[in-house]
C-alpha cells in the first residue's frame, strides 16, 4: 500500500480520445518521490531522441508529490514537464493553487497527455470518469476568461489548468494558468499543451488520501503550521508577498533594469511592496493549505485601463517593470494582466519585450517592422508587443520564438544583449556581482532561472569577491530546493520564514511510511538532477559545458550604474566556477556526469544508454 499518494497515473491519448489508468509503481514512488522526480523519470524513459517538442511525440506530464493535498503546510504545488520548445532540453515549471490537491483527491499522482488532437479539446476528469471533450467555445479566449467560462459550465469545485491564445499559437514562452493568476510559467509548456490542441484540464476529486500514521501526521503537520505562525517575518511576508523583495533587490544592485543594462531602477522606492499594498491590493490570496499567503489580488487603475490581477509579484515587477522601465506599479499591474490573460510567461515575456525595445532604440527593429513607435517606459508599447507575440502577427511572430532565436533571426549584434542561458530567458536577479547566483543561473537545469538555487544571500554573506567554495553551496541548494518540488509543497516557508528542513522529512515519514532521513531525500534529489542533465544530453546534440555560460552582456559588460556600477565577473572567474561545480557534482570537465557518479545514484542504465562511459574516458 502506498500512503500519501493518489495511487494512480492517468495517461490520456488526446488524439485517440482514449485513456488508461495505471497503478503507481511503488519503486518509482520510493526512488523518485513525486512531482519533478516523476517528470524527469517519465521524460527520460519515454521520449525518443530527436522528437519535436511541439510534435505529437512529446508528452506533457502533470505531477505532484505525496505531501500535496495532505496535512503539510502549503502542500499545493503542481508540476508540469515536457521537452521544452523554448530550449529543446528538459523543461518543467510549477504553479501553486488548488489543482494538485484536487488531482490527488481524484486519485492521480500524475497525468500524462500524449499525442495530439485535430480539433480543440479539453480533458474532463471527475475521479475515474475521464473524457476528451470539445473545447471549440473556449479556444481563442484569454486564460483568465476561459477559466471563468469553464468554472461557470462545470461548477466551482472543478480546478482548471488552462492556456491562453499564446499557447494555442505555439509561442515558445506560453504558460499554463490556474486559479486566475497562478502560472506554470517557464519553458514554454503552454505551447506544448497548445500543440496537442488541449485548451484545459479540468479536474474534480472526491476521494481521500490514506496516511501511514495519521496521528503522527496530524501532530507533525500541526506543529509545522504553528512554527510558521510563530516566525517573526510572517507578518511582513503576508503584507507584501514577493513584492517585498523589490526594494531590497534594488538596494543591493540586483534588479534587472532596461534590459539588464543596469541593476538598479532609478526611483525604485515607488515600486515598493508597501506602496503596492496601500494603493492596489484588495485581498491576500493563498495556495492550498498555505499558512503564509504571498498572493496579492490587486486592482490596477491608470489612464486607459482598470483591471484586476493577481500580483504584480516580484518577478513581474522586475522583468516587465524594471526590464521595460515602466514608470508605475499600476502600469506594471496592467501589463501583468495583459500577459496573464494572453497566457504569456511574464519573466520571458518581460525579457523578450525589453530586448525588442532595445532593438527598436538601436534601429535593429524598424517602425515599419514593428507597426508603430516603441519605447522603454511606455506601457502601451509593452501591451502592443504582448498582443502581437500571442497572435504571432508581424514582428510578434519572430519574438514568439524567444529571445535567443529572435536574436539569431534579426542579427546585427542583437545576440549580445539577448539575456538567456540555454535559450531560457533570465529571471529577476542581475548577478554580475554575485558569483554563486551567477553559477546558479548558468547551471540551472531548465535554463536561466532562480528557483533551483537562489544563492544571492550566500554571496552577500560570504562576500561577492569570493569565488572558491561557491559551487559547493550552489550544489547544496540545487538539491534542497528541488526536493520541495518532489514532495509537493511550497519551499517559501523554508526560504522566507526559516522552517527547519528536518520538519519536512519527519512529516514525509509520517505521511508515507517511508523511513527516509533528510539526507535520503536529498540523495534522491541529486539523482533527479543528474537525470535531467541526461535528458539534455539525450535530446540536444553536442550538449555540454558550452551551454553553461551566461550571455555576453551578463558576462562582459560592467553594470552601468547603482551600487554595483562597473562590476562584472571575469572570464577566469566563470571558468573557475564551472570547474569547481563539475568537480563537486562528480561530472567531467565538459559537464557530463561520469559513469561512477551515475552508478552511485543508481542510474547505471543512463550511463549505458547514453554512452557516458566513453565521455568519461575522453572528456572534452
Ligand atoms: Fe502559494 Fe505563496 Fe503560500 Fe507558497 S507562500 S504556498 S506560493 S501562497
Coordinates of C-alpha atoms and ligand atoms in Angstrom, one line a residue:
X1 CA 0.0 0.0 0.0
X2 CA 1.3 3.4 -1.0
X3 CA 0.5 6.0 1.7
X4 CA 0.3 9.7 0.9
X5 CA -0.2 9.1 -2.8
X6 CA -3.3 9.2 -5.0
X7 CA -2.1 5.8 -6.2
X8 CA -2.6 6.1 -10.0
X9 CA -1.2 7.6 -13.1
X10 CA -3.7 8.8 -15.7
X11 CA -2.5 8.5 -19.3
X12 CA -4.6 10.3 -21.9
X13 CA -4.1 9.9 -25.7
X14 CA -5.7 13.1 -26.8
X15 CA -5.6 12.2 -30.5
X16 CA -7.4 8.9 -30.0
X17 CA -9.6 10.3 -27.2
X18 CA -8.7 7.3 -25.1
X19 CA -7.1 6.9 -21.7
X20 CA -5.6 4.3 -19.3
X21 CA -5.4 4.4 -15.5
X22 CA -2.2 2.7 -14.4
X23 CA -1.3 1.9 -10.8
X24 CA 1.6 4.0 -9.5
X25 CA 4.7 1.8 -9.4
X26 CA 5.9 1.7 -5.7
X27 CA 9.5 1.5 -6.9
X28 CA 9.1 4.8 -8.7
X29 CA 7.5 6.4 -5.7
X30 CA 10.3 5.2 -3.4
X31 CA 13.1 6.3 -5.8
X32 CA 11.7 9.5 -7.4
X33 CA 9.2 10.6 -4.7
X34 CA 6.9 12.6 -7.0
X35 CA 6.4 15.9 -8.8
X36 CA 9.6 16.8 -10.6
X37 CA 11.0 13.4 -9.8
X38 CA 8.2 11.7 -11.7
X39 CA 8.5 14.1 -14.6
X40 CA 12.3 13.6 -15.0
X41 CA 11.8 9.8 -14.9
X42 CA 8.9 9.7 -17.4
X43 CA 10.5 12.2 -19.8
X44 CA 13.9 10.3 -19.8
X45 CA 12.3 6.9 -20.2
X46 CA 9.5 7.7 -22.6
X47 CA 10.7 10.4 -25.1
X48 CA 12.8 9.2 -28.0
X49 CA 15.8 11.3 -29.0
X50 CA 15.2 13.7 -31.9
X51 CA 11.5 14.3 -31.4
X52 CA 9.9 17.8 -32.0
X53 CA 8.9 19.4 -28.7
X54 CA 5.8 20.7 -30.5
X55 CA 5.1 17.4 -32.2
X56 CA 2.7 14.7 -31.1
X57 CA 5.5 12.5 -29.7
X58 CA 6.3 15.0 -26.9
X59 CA 4.4 14.3 -23.7
X60 CA 3.1 16.8 -21.2
X61 CA 3.4 15.4 -17.7
X62 CA 1.4 16.9 -14.8
X63 CA 2.5 15.7 -11.4
X64 CA 2.6 16.4 -7.7
X65 CA 4.1 14.9 -4.6
X66 CA 3.0 12.8 -1.6
X67 CA 2.7 15.8 0.8
X68 CA 0.3 17.7 -1.6
X69 CA -3.3 17.8 -0.5
X70 CA -2.3 16.3 2.8
X71 CA -1.6 17.8 6.2
X72 CA 1.6 19.5 5.1
X73 CA 1.6 23.3 5.2
X74 CA 1.4 24.7 1.6
X75 CA 1.0 21.3 0.0
X76 CA -0.4 22.8 -3.2
X77 CA 2.3 22.6 -5.9
X78 CA 1.5 21.2 -9.3
X79 CA 4.4 20.5 -11.7
X80 CA 4.3 20.4 -15.4
X81 CA 7.1 19.0 -17.6
X82 CA 7.9 18.2 -21.2
X83 CA 10.7 18.5 -23.7
X84 CA 10.8 22.3 -23.8
X85 CA 10.1 24.1 -27.1
X86 CA 12.0 27.1 -25.6
X87 CA 15.3 25.2 -25.2
X88 CA 14.9 21.8 -26.8
X89 CA 16.0 20.3 -23.5
X90 CA 14.5 19.3 -20.2
X91 CA 11.6 21.6 -19.3
X92 CA 9.5 21.9 -16.2
X93 CA 7.6 24.5 -14.2
X94 CA 5.3 24.6 -11.3
X95 CA 2.3 26.5 -10.0
X96 CA 0.6 27.0 -6.7
X97 CA -3.2 27.0 -6.3
X98 CA -5.5 24.0 -5.6
X99 CA -5.1 21.8 -8.7
X100 CA -2.5 19.5 -7.0
X101 CA -4.8 18.7 -4.1
X102 CA -7.8 18.1 -6.5
X103 CA -5.9 15.7 -8.8
X104 CA -4.8 13.7 -5.7
X105 CA -8.4 13.6 -4.5
X106 CA -9.3 12.2 -8.0
X107 CA -6.7 9.5 -7.4
X108 CA -3.8 10.7 -9.6
X109 CA -0.2 11.4 -8.8
X110 CA 0.5 12.1 -12.5
X111 CA -1.5 12.9 -15.6
X112 CA 0.3 12.3 -18.9
X113 CA -1.0 13.9 -22.1
X114 CA 0.1 12.0 -25.2
X115 CA -0.4 12.5 -29.0
X116 CA -2.3 15.5 -30.5
X117 CA -5.9 16.2 -31.2
X118 CA -7.1 17.5 -34.6
X119 CA -9.6 19.9 -33.0
X120 CA -9.6 22.0 -29.8
X121 CA -10.4 19.9 -26.8
X122 CA -10.2 19.8 -23.0
X123 CA -9.6 17.0 -20.6
X124 CA -12.5 16.4 -18.2
X125 CA -11.6 14.4 -15.1
X126 CA -14.1 13.5 -12.3
X127 CA -12.4 10.7 -10.3
X128 CA -12.2 7.8 -12.7
X129 CA -14.5 9.4 -15.3
X130 CA -12.3 10.8 -17.9
X131 CA -13.4 12.4 -21.2
X132 CA -11.7 14.3 -24.0
X133 CA -14.3 17.0 -24.7
X134 CA -14.8 19.6 -27.4
X135 CA -13.3 23.0 -26.5
X136 CA -14.4 25.0 -29.5
X137 CA -16.2 27.6 -27.4
X138 CA -13.2 28.2 -25.2
X139 CA -10.5 28.3 -28.0
X140 CA -9.2 31.8 -28.7
X141 CA -10.3 33.1 -25.2
X142 CA -7.9 34.5 -22.7
X143 CA -6.6 32.2 -20.0
X144 CA -8.4 34.1 -17.2
X145 CA -11.6 34.4 -19.3
X146 CA -11.6 30.7 -20.3
X147 CA -11.1 29.6 -16.7
X148 CA -14.1 31.6 -15.7
X149 CA -16.2 30.1 -18.5
X150 CA -15.1 26.5 -17.6
X151 CA -16.0 27.1 -13.9
X152 CA -19.4 28.5 -14.9
X153 CA -20.0 25.5 -17.1
X154 CA -18.6 22.7 -14.9
X155 CA -19.0 24.0 -11.4
X156 CA -16.9 26.0 -9.0
X157 CA -15.5 22.8 -7.4
X158 CA -13.6 21.9 -10.6
X159 CA -10.0 23.0 -10.7
X160 CA -8.8 24.2 -14.1
X161 CA -5.3 24.4 -15.7
X162 CA -5.7 26.4 -18.9
X163 CA -3.8 28.1 -21.7
X164 CA -4.4 31.4 -23.4
X165 CA -4.0 32.4 -27.1
X166 CA -0.2 32.3 -26.7
X167 CA -0.3 28.6 -26.0
X168 CA -2.8 28.0 -28.8
X169 CA -0.4 29.8 -31.2
X170 CA 2.6 27.9 -30.0
X171 CA 4.5 30.9 -28.5
X172 CA 7.6 29.3 -27.1
X173 CA 7.2 31.1 -23.7
X174 CA 3.5 30.4 -23.3
X175 CA 2.5 29.4 -19.8
X176 CA -0.2 27.2 -18.2
X177 CA -2.5 29.2 -15.9
X178 CA -4.7 28.2 -12.9
X179 CA -6.8 29.9 -10.2
X180 CA -7.0 33.2 -12.0
X181 CA -3.4 34.2 -11.7
X182 CA -1.1 31.3 -10.7
X183 CA 1.1 30.1 -13.6
X184 CA 3.5 27.3 -14.5
X185 CA 5.3 30.0 -16.5
X186 CA 8.6 28.7 -17.6
X187 CA 10.0 26.7 -20.5
X188 CA 7.0 27.1 -22.9
X189 CA 4.8 24.3 -21.5
X190 CA 1.7 26.2 -22.6
X191 CA 2.8 25.8 -26.2
X192 CA 3.2 22.0 -25.6
X193 CA -0.4 21.9 -24.4
X194 CA -1.4 24.1 -27.4
X195 CA 0.4 21.8 -29.8
X196 CA -1.9 19.0 -28.6
X197 CA -4.8 21.3 -29.1
X198 CA -5.7 20.9 -25.4
X199 CA -7.2 24.2 -24.1
X200 CA -7.6 23.0 -20.5
X201 CA -7.5 20.2 -18.0
X202 CA -10.5 20.3 -15.6
X203 CA -10.4 18.0 -12.5
X204 CA -12.6 17.2 -9.6
X205 CA -11.8 14.6 -7.0
X206 CA -13.9 13.2 -4.2
X207 CA -11.6 10.6 -2.7
X208 CA -9.5 10.7 0.4
X209 CA -5.7 10.0 0.8
X210 CA -4.6 7.4 3.2
X211 CA -1.7 8.2 5.5
X212 CA 0.8 5.8 7.1
X213 CA 0.4 7.2 10.6
X214 CA -2.5 9.7 10.7
X215 CA -2.0 10.6 14.3
X216 CA 1.7 11.4 13.8
X217 CA 1.0 13.2 10.6
X218 CA -1.6 15.3 12.3
X219 CA 0.7 16.2 15.2
X220 CA 3.7 17.0 12.9
X221 CA 1.6 18.9 10.4
X222 CA 0.0 21.0 13.2
X223 CA 3.4 21.7 14.8
X224 CA 4.7 22.8 11.4
X225 CA 1.8 25.2 11.0
X226 CA 2.4 26.6 14.5
X227 CA 6.1 27.0 13.7
X228 CA 5.1 29.1 10.6
X229 CA 2.7 31.3 12.6
X230 CA 5.3 31.9 15.2
X231 CA 8.0 33.2 12.8
X232 CA 8.5 36.9 13.1
X233 CA 8.8 37.6 9.4
X234 CA 5.3 36.1 8.6
X235 CA 3.6 39.5 9.1
X236 CA 5.7 41.3 6.5
X237 CA 5.6 38.3 4.1
X238 CA 1.7 38.3 4.3
X239 CA 1.5 42.0 3.8
X240 CA 3.8 42.3 0.8
X241 CA 4.4 38.8 -0.6
X242 CA 7.3 38.6 -3.0
X243 CA 6.7 42.3 -3.9
X244 CA 8.5 43.0 -0.6
X245 CA 11.7 41.9 -2.3
X246 CA 11.7 44.8 -4.8
X247 CA 13.3 47.4 -2.5
X248 CA 15.9 45.0 -1.2
X249 CA 16.9 43.9 -4.7
X250 CA 17.4 47.5 -5.8
X251 CA 19.4 48.4 -2.8
X252 CA 21.9 45.5 -3.4
X253 CA 22.0 46.2 -7.1
X254 CA 20.3 43.1 -8.4
X255 CA 17.2 44.5 -10.0
X256 CA 17.3 44.0 -13.8
X257 CA 16.7 47.3 -15.4
X258 CA 16.4 48.5 -19.0
X259 CA 17.0 45.0 -20.5
X260 CA 19.8 44.3 -17.9
X261 CA 21.8 47.4 -18.8
X262 CA 21.9 48.2 -15.2
X263 CA 20.8 46.7 -11.9
X264 CA 19.1 49.5 -10.0
X265 CA 15.9 51.2 -11.2
X266 CA 16.1 55.0 -10.7
X267 CA 13.3 55.9 -8.3
X268 CA 12.8 52.3 -7.2
X269 CA 11.2 53.4 -4.0
X270 CA 7.9 54.0 -5.9
X271 CA 7.8 50.3 -6.8
X272 CA 7.9 49.0 -3.2
X273 CA 5.7 46.3 -1.7
X274 CA 4.4 48.8 0.8
X275 CA 3.2 51.1 -2.0
X276 CA 1.6 48.2 -3.7
X277 CA -0.2 47.2 -0.5
X278 CA -1.5 50.7 0.1
X279 CA -2.6 51.6 -3.4
X280 CA -3.5 48.4 -5.2
X281 CA -4.1 45.3 -3.0
X282 CA -7.7 44.2 -2.4
X283 CA -7.1 41.0 -0.6
X284 CA -4.5 38.3 0.1
X285 CA -4.7 35.0 -1.8
X286 CA -3.3 31.6 -0.7
X287 CA -2.5 28.3 -2.3
X288 CA -3.9 25.1 -0.9
X289 CA -3.1 24.8 2.8
X290 CA -0.8 27.8 2.9
X291 CA -0.1 29.3 6.3
X292 CA 1.6 32.4 4.9
X293 CA -0.2 33.7 1.8
X294 CA 2.0 35.6 -0.6
X295 CA -0.6 36.0 -3.3
X296 CA -2.0 39.6 -3.6
X297 CA -5.2 40.2 -5.6
X298 CA -5.0 43.8 -6.8
X299 CA -6.7 46.4 -8.9
X300 CA -4.6 48.5 -11.3
X301 CA -6.2 51.7 -12.4
X302 CA -4.5 54.1 -14.8
X303 CA -5.1 56.2 -17.9
X304 CA -6.9 53.9 -20.2
X305 CA -7.2 50.8 -18.1
X306 CA -8.9 49.4 -15.0
X307 CA -8.1 45.7 -14.3
X308 CA -8.0 43.1 -11.6
X309 CA -4.9 41.0 -11.4
X310 CA -3.1 38.6 -9.1
X311 CA 0.2 40.4 -8.5
X312 CA 2.3 42.0 -9.6
X313 CA 4.8 39.6 -7.9
X314 CA 8.5 40.4 -7.7
X315 CA 9.5 38.6 -10.9
X316 CA 6.9 40.5 -12.9
X317 CA 7.9 43.8 -11.3
X318 CA 11.5 43.1 -12.2
X319 CA 11.2 41.7 -15.7
X320 CA 8.2 43.6 -17.1
X321 CA 8.6 46.7 -14.8
X322 CA 12.4 47.1 -14.5
X323 CA 13.3 45.4 -17.8
X324 CA 10.9 47.6 -19.8
X325 CA 11.3 50.6 -17.4
X326 CA 7.6 51.0 -16.7
X327 CA 7.0 54.1 -14.5
X328 CA 4.5 52.9 -12.0
X329 CA 3.2 49.9 -10.2
X330 CA -0.2 50.4 -11.9
X331 CA 1.4 50.2 -15.3
X332 CA 3.2 47.0 -14.2
X333 CA -0.1 45.6 -12.9
X334 CA -1.9 46.4 -16.2
X335 CA 0.9 44.8 -18.3
X336 CA 0.8 41.8 -15.8
X337 CA -2.9 41.4 -16.5
X338 CA -2.4 41.6 -20.3
X339 CA 0.3 39.0 -20.3
X340 CA -1.6 36.7 -17.9
X341 CA -4.7 36.7 -20.0
X342 CA -2.8 36.1 -23.2
X343 CA -1.1 33.2 -21.5
X344 CA 2.5 34.5 -21.7
X345 CA 5.1 33.9 -19.0
X346 CA 5.8 37.4 -17.5
X347 CA 9.5 36.6 -16.9
X348 CA 10.3 35.5 -20.5
X349 CA 7.7 38.0 -21.8
X350 CA 9.4 40.8 -20.0
X351 CA 12.9 39.9 -21.2
X352 CA 11.8 39.4 -24.8
X353 CA 9.9 42.7 -24.9
X354 CA 12.7 44.6 -23.1
X355 CA 15.1 43.2 -25.7
X356 CA 12.7 44.3 -28.5
X357 CA 12.5 47.8 -27.1
X358 CA 16.3 48.0 -27.1
X359 CA 16.4 46.6 -30.7
X360 CA 14.0 49.4 -31.6
X361 CA 16.1 52.0 -29.9
X362 CA 19.2 50.8 -31.8
X363 CA 17.4 50.6 -35.2
X364 CA 17.5 46.8 -35.4
X365 CA 13.7 46.7 -35.4
X366 CA 12.3 49.5 -37.5
X367 CA 9.0 51.3 -37.2
X368 CA 7.8 49.5 -40.4
X369 CA 8.6 46.1 -38.9
X370 CA 7.1 46.9 -35.6
X371 CA 4.0 48.6 -36.9
X372 CA 4.3 51.6 -34.6
X373 CA 6.8 53.5 -32.4
X374 CA 8.1 51.6 -29.5
X375 CA 9.8 52.9 -26.4
X376 CA 11.0 51.9 -22.9
X377 CA 8.7 53.3 -20.2
X378 CA 5.6 53.1 -22.3
X379 CA 3.1 50.5 -21.1
X380 CA 1.2 50.6 -24.4
X381 CA 4.4 49.5 -26.3
X382 CA 4.6 46.6 -23.9
X383 CA 0.9 45.6 -24.2
X384 CA 1.1 46.0 -28.0
X385 CA 4.1 43.7 -28.3
X386 CA 2.5 41.2 -26.0
X387 CA -0.6 41.0 -28.2
X388 CA 1.5 40.8 -31.4
X389 CA 3.5 37.9 -29.8
X390 CA 0.5 36.0 -28.6
X391 CA -1.2 36.3 -32.1
X392 CA 2.2 35.7 -33.8
X393 CA 1.5 38.7 -36.0
X394 CA 4.2 40.7 -37.8
X395 CA 7.2 41.2 -35.5
X396 CA 5.4 39.2 -32.9
X397 CA 6.0 36.0 -34.9
X398 CA 9.7 36.5 -34.6
X399 CA 9.6 37.5 -30.9
X400 CA 7.3 34.5 -30.2
X401 CA 10.3 32.2 -30.8
X402 CA 12.1 33.6 -27.6
X403 CA 14.9 36.0 -27.2
X404 CA 17.7 33.6 -28.4
X405 CA 16.0 32.6 -31.6
X406 CA 14.8 36.1 -32.3
X407 CA 18.3 37.5 -31.9
X408 CA 19.6 34.8 -34.3
X409 CA 17.0 35.8 -36.8
X410 CA 17.4 39.6 -36.5
X411 CA 21.2 39.5 -36.2
X412 CA 23.0 42.9 -36.2
X413 CA 24.7 42.1 -32.9
X414 CA 21.4 41.8 -31.1
X415 CA 22.5 38.5 -29.5
X416 CA 24.9 40.5 -27.3
X417 CA 22.1 41.8 -25.2
X418 CA 19.7 38.8 -25.6
X419 CA 19.7 37.6 -21.9
X420 CA 19.2 33.9 -21.6
X421 CA 21.0 30.6 -20.8
X422 CA 20.3 27.6 -22.9
X423 CA 17.5 29.6 -24.6
X424 CA 15.5 30.3 -21.5
X425 CA 15.2 34.0 -20.7
X426 CA 16.9 35.2 -17.4
X427 CA 14.7 35.7 -14.4
X428 CA 14.8 38.6 -11.9
X429 CA 18.3 38.9 -10.5
X430 CA 21.2 40.6 -12.1
X431 CA 24.2 38.5 -10.9
X432 CA 27.2 40.3 -12.2
X433 CA 28.4 40.9 -8.6
X434 CA 27.1 37.6 -7.2
X435 CA 29.2 34.6 -8.4
X436 CA 27.1 31.9 -6.6
X437 CA 23.9 33.3 -8.0
X438 CA 25.6 33.6 -11.5
X439 CA 26.6 30.0 -11.3
X440 CA 23.1 29.0 -10.2
X441 CA 21.7 30.6 -13.4
X442 CA 24.4 29.1 -15.6
X443 CA 23.8 25.6 -14.4
X444 CA 20.0 25.6 -13.6
X445 CA 18.6 22.5 -15.4
X446 CA 15.9 24.4 -17.3
X447 CA 18.0 27.4 -18.3
X448 CA 18.4 30.8 -16.6
X449 CA 16.1 30.5 -13.7
X450 CA 16.5 31.3 -10.0
X451 CA 14.2 28.7 -8.4
X452 CA 16.6 25.8 -8.2
X453 CA 19.3 27.7 -6.3
X454 CA 18.7 31.3 -5.2
X455 CA 22.2 32.0 -3.9
X456 CA 22.4 35.8 -3.8
X457 CA 22.1 35.9 0.0
X458 CA 25.1 33.5 0.2
X459 CA 27.1 35.9 -2.0
X460 CA 26.2 38.7 0.3
X461 CA 27.1 36.7 3.5
X462 CA 30.4 35.3 2.2
X463 CA 31.4 38.2 0.0
X464 CA 30.8 38.8 -3.7
X465 CA 34.6 38.8 -4.4
X466 CA 35.0 35.2 -3.3
X467 CA 34.8 32.5 -6.0
X468 CA 36.2 29.5 -4.3
X469 CA 33.7 27.4 -2.4
X470 CA 30.6 29.0 -4.1
X471 CA 30.0 25.9 -6.2
X472 CA 29.5 23.7 -3.1
X473 CA 26.7 25.9 -1.8
X474 CA 25.0 26.1 -5.2
X475 CA 25.0 22.3 -5.5
X476 CA 23.6 22.0 -1.9
X477 CA 20.8 24.4 -2.9
X478 CA 20.2 22.6 -6.1
X479 CA 19.3 19.5 -4.1
X480 CA 17.3 21.2 -1.3
X481 CA 15.0 23.4 -3.4
X482 CA 14.1 20.8 -5.9
X483 CA 13.4 18.4 -3.1
X484 CA 10.3 20.6 -2.3
X485 CA 9.4 20.1 -6.0
X486 CA 9.4 16.4 -5.4
X487 CA 7.4 16.2 -2.1
X488 CA 4.8 18.6 -3.5
X489 CA 5.0 21.6 -1.1
X490 CA 5.9 25.2 -1.5
X491 CA 9.5 25.9 -0.4
X492 CA 8.9 29.5 0.7
X493 CA 8.1 28.6 4.3
X494 CA 11.7 27.3 4.5
X495 CA 13.2 30.2 2.5
X496 CA 11.3 33.1 3.9
X497 CA 10.1 32.0 7.3
X498 CA 13.1 29.8 8.2
X499 CA 11.3 26.5 8.9
X500 CA 13.8 23.7 9.5
X501 CA 14.3 21.2 6.7
X502 CA 14.1 18.2 9.1
X503 CA 10.5 19.1 9.8
X504 CA 9.6 18.1 6.2
X505 CA 11.4 14.8 6.3
X506 CA 9.7 14.0 9.6
X507 CA 6.3 14.8 8.1
X508 CA 7.2 12.9 5.0
X509 CA 7.8 9.8 7.1
X510 CA 4.5 10.1 9.0
X511 CA 2.5 10.5 5.8
X512 CA 4.2 8.0 3.5
X513 CA 5.6 5.5 6.0
X514 CA 8.9 5.6 4.0
X515 CA 11.7 5.8 6.6
X516 CA 13.8 8.4 4.9
X517 CA 16.0 10.9 6.6
X518 CA 16.6 14.4 5.1
X519 CA 19.8 13.1 3.5
X520 CA 17.9 10.2 1.9
X521 CA 15.5 12.7 0.3
X522 CA 18.4 14.9 -0.8
X523 CA 20.2 12.0 -2.4
X524 CA 17.0 11.3 -4.4
X525 CA 17.0 15.0 -5.4
X526 CA 20.6 14.6 -6.6
X527 CA 19.5 11.6 -8.7
X528 CA 16.8 13.7 -10.3
X529 CA 19.3 16.5 -11.0
X530 CA 21.6 14.1 -12.9
X531 CA 18.6 12.6 -14.7
X532 CA 17.6 16.0 -16.0
X533 CA 21.1 16.5 -17.2
X534 CA 20.8 13.2 -19.0
X535 CA 17.6 14.4 -20.7
X536 CA 19.6 17.4 -22.1
X537 CA 22.4 15.1 -23.3
X538 CA 19.9 12.7 -24.9
X539 CA 18.0 15.4 -26.8
X540 CA 20.4 18.2 -27.6
X541 CA 23.3 17.3 -29.9
X542 CA 26.7 18.3 -28.6
X543 CA 25.3 19.3 -25.2
X544 CA 28.0 20.1 -22.5
X545 CA 30.0 22.9 -21.0
X546 CA 29.4 25.3 -23.9
X547 CA 25.7 25.5 -22.8
X548 CA 26.5 26.6 -19.3
X549 CA 27.7 30.2 -19.9
X550 CA 25.9 33.5 -19.4
X551 CA 25.2 35.7 -22.5
X552 CA 27.7 38.4 -23.5
X553 CA 26.1 41.4 -21.7
X554 CA 25.9 39.4 -18.4
X555 CA 29.4 38.0 -18.9
X556 CA 31.3 41.0 -20.2
X557 CA 29.5 44.3 -19.7
X558 CA 30.2 46.2 -16.5
X559 CA 26.9 47.2 -14.7
X560 CA 26.1 50.7 -15.9
X561 CA 25.0 52.4 -12.6
X562 CA 23.9 51.8 -9.0
X563 CA 25.7 50.0 -6.2
X564 CA 27.3 47.5 -8.5
X565 CA 28.4 50.0 -11.1
X566 CA 31.4 48.8 -13.0
X567 CA 31.1 45.2 -11.7
X568 CA 31.2 42.0 -13.8
X569 CA 32.8 38.6 -13.4
X570 CA 35.9 37.9 -15.4
X571 CA 36.2 35.0 -17.8
X572 CA 38.6 33.3 -15.4
X573 CA 36.1 33.6 -12.6
X574 CA 33.4 32.0 -14.8
X575 CA 35.7 29.1 -15.7
X576 CA 36.7 28.6 -12.1
X577 CA 33.0 28.5 -11.0
X578 CA 32.2 25.9 -13.7
X579 CA 35.4 23.8 -13.0
X580 CA 34.6 23.6 -9.3
X581 CA 30.9 23.0 -9.9
X582 CA 31.6 20.0 -12.2
X583 CA 34.1 18.7 -9.6
X584 CA 31.6 18.9 -6.7
X585 CA 29.0 17.2 -8.9
X586 CA 31.3 14.4 -10.0
X587 CA 31.0 15.4 -13.6
X588 CA 33.8 15.6 -16.2
X589 CA 35.3 18.9 -17.4
X590 CA 32.7 19.1 -20.2
X591 CA 29.8 18.9 -17.6
X592 CA 28.9 15.3 -18.4
X593 CA 28.0 13.1 -15.4
X594 CA 30.6 10.4 -15.0
X595 CA 29.8 6.7 -15.1
X596 CA 30.9 6.4 -11.5
X597 CA 28.5 9.2 -10.4
X598 CA 25.6 7.8 -12.2
X599 CA 26.2 4.3 -10.8
X600 CA 26.5 5.8 -7.3
X601 CA 23.0 7.3 -7.9
X602 CA 21.6 4.0 -9.2
X603 CA 21.4 5.4 -12.8
X604 CA 23.6 2.7 -14.4
X605 CA 21.1 2.3 -17.3
X606 CA 21.5 6.0 -18.1
X607 CA 25.3 5.7 -18.3
X608 CA 25.0 2.7 -20.6
X609 CA 22.3 4.2 -22.8
X610 CA 24.0 7.5 -23.4
X611 CA 27.5 6.0 -23.8
X612 CA 28.7 8.2 -20.9
X613 CA 31.4 5.7 -20.0
X614 CA 33.1 6.9 -23.2
X615 CA 32.7 10.5 -22.3
X616 CA 34.3 9.8 -19.0
X617 CA 37.4 8.3 -20.6
X618 CA 37.7 11.1 -23.1
X619 CA 36.4 14.3 -21.6
X620 CA 36.4 17.4 -23.8
Ligands
LIG1 FE1 1.4 29.8 -2.5 FE2 2.8 31.9 -1.7 FE3 1.8 30.2 0.1 FE4 3.9 29.4 -1.4 S1 3.9 31.1 0.1 S2 2.0 28.2 -1.0 S3 3.4 30.4 -3.4 S4 0.6 31.5 -1.3

